[in-house]
């Protein structure tokens, strides 16, 4: 385990929530907790599934933004590298020694293009996505001016209506331009449908995936006709990974949330109609919170409000207490319905955040626990990095 062995000049409770060796009861709240056993189990399950399916894993680092988590996924979880979404995240990961990075996004600003082109100098293979012919010239100019080379994937819109080109004609035009451009290498295609990931039923997600696959196969065939070979076909997330991984079409999958899980992913259903939570993957990420007020008999107030979590995908669920429900939040307060009057002042609860990615981005540290004590503190390396 690559724990941060010694944190100097930082004071527990002032700017860090815990120290190594502390018992869980002493951790300062609210903070993010990683249950290491659950995390390691999730990472191993995905490693095994990818190995069995003969597909590579490129874990999405936008979820955790942590060099320690990325290193663990590479060292123990079968990941060949990581994805991220922003140039600043790629810089943080490259500086931390991650050597294979795909930015699953468009880079258009002149300064950002320069920073992107500079990244291979840190020793990393850098891949980015392209969905516009003009961007090919911009990337080529940046790479040649710095003397590096960038790999490019043509991004396809697979139904999310976000970035990406539609159809083989546009994809072919961009791929041929990349192939001909100085400083650029055409590596393949990016095909991710974010809208499909949280569809409740397994068969709904499968149907959405099939629509993606149809587009991808059509584009691969059109490229092949022009001698453009896709070394990389990348896509898939925590809701759809089983389809991409076993397709024989995708070479790598980009799951992010699988390592931590959240309440929204916990609710989607697997093939047998059972919730993902505790079956497909375990909850490994929690907001640790404390009860700080209980002046009303039927509800308690805890210290985890909006400033420590994102509630865009729903409120958090209470992990370790039956009969207690998180029902409301304001900036720094959370309301816990406690009809049986079970909660006491200073009781600590593990909340499962509704949506892990934007929740992690609000914190500086992961407090990693095993058997009730703190084993490591992992800084959230790229926290807040959106540039
Ligand atoms: C967020 C994201 C992923 C990972 O999705 P999860 O649902 O967290 O597994 C993969 N690819 C792209 C392009 C993404 O934006």
PDB file of C-alpha atoms and ligand atoms in Angstrom, residues 60 62-63 85 104 162 190 192 197-198 236-239 254-258 265 357, ligand 1:
ATOM      1  CA  UNK A  60     -10.968   7.008 -15.425  1.00  0.00           C
ATOM      2  CA  UNK A  62     -11.596  12.128 -13.169  1.00  0.00           C
ATOM      3  CA  UNK A  63     -13.543  10.191 -10.565  1.00  0.00           C
ATOM      4  CA  UNK A  85     -10.745  15.006 -18.493  1.00  0.00           C
ATOM      5  CA  UNK A 104     -11.134  11.953 -22.969  1.00  0.00           C
ATOM      6  CA  UNK A 162     -22.080  15.809 -26.124  1.00  0.00           C
ATOM      7  CA  UNK A 190     -13.133   7.236 -28.524  1.00  0.00           C
ATOM      8  CA  UNK A 192     -18.439   6.677 -24.784  1.00  0.00           C
ATOM      9  CA  UNK A 197     -24.497   4.324 -17.855  1.00  0.00           C
ATOM     10  CA  UNK A 198     -27.272   4.860 -15.311  1.00  0.00           C
ATOM     11  CA  UNK A 236     -17.435   2.179 -21.549  1.00  0.00           C
ATOM     12  CA  UNK A 237     -18.218   3.139 -17.983  1.00  0.00           C
ATOM     13  CA  UNK A 238     -19.342   1.475 -14.782  1.00  0.00           C
ATOM     14  CA  UNK A 239     -22.899   0.926 -16.071  1.00  0.00           C
ATOM     15  CA  UNK A 254     -12.706   3.486 -19.181  1.00  0.00           C
ATOM     16  CA  UNK A 255     -14.561   2.736 -15.960  1.00  0.00           C
ATOM     17  CA  UNK A 256     -14.092   5.206 -13.142  1.00  0.00           C
ATOM     18  CA  UNK A 257     -16.775   4.855 -10.488  1.00  0.00           C
ATOM     19  CA  UNK A 258     -16.337   1.076 -10.121  1.00  0.00           C
ATOM     20  CA  UNK A 265     -24.601   3.327  -9.277  1.00  0.00           C
ATOM     21  CA  UNK A 357     -16.934  12.224  -8.941  1.00  0.00           C
TER      22      UNK A 357
HETATM   23  C1  LIG B   1     -16.805   9.740 -16.574  1.00  0.00           C
HETATM   24  C2  LIG B   1     -16.354   9.035 -17.773  1.00  0.00           C
HETATM   25  C3  LIG B   1     -16.053   7.670 -17.732  1.00  0.00           C
HETATM   26  C4  LIG B   1     -16.180   6.827 -16.489  1.00  0.00           C
HETATM   27  O1  LIG B   1     -17.490   6.686 -16.115  1.00  0.00           O
HETATM   28  P1  LIG B   1     -17.959   5.940 -14.779  1.00  0.00           P
HETATM   29  O2  LIG B   1     -19.388   5.965 -14.941  1.00  0.00           O
HETATM   30  O3  LIG B   1     -17.501   6.750 -13.631  1.00  0.00           O
HETATM   31  O4  LIG B   1     -17.354   4.590 -14.788  1.00  0.00           O
HETATM   32  C5  LIG B   1     -15.579   7.066 -18.882  1.00  0.00           C
HETATM   33  N1  LIG B   1     -15.395   7.777 -20.022  1.00  0.00           N
HETATM   34  C6  LIG B   1     -15.677   9.093 -20.104  1.00  0.00           C
HETATM   35  C7  LIG B   1     -15.441   9.819 -21.364  1.00  0.00           C
HETATM   36  C8  LIG B   1     -16.167   9.769 -18.996  1.00  0.00           C
HETATM   37  O5  LIG B   1     -16.463  11.068 -19.076  1.00  0.00           O
END
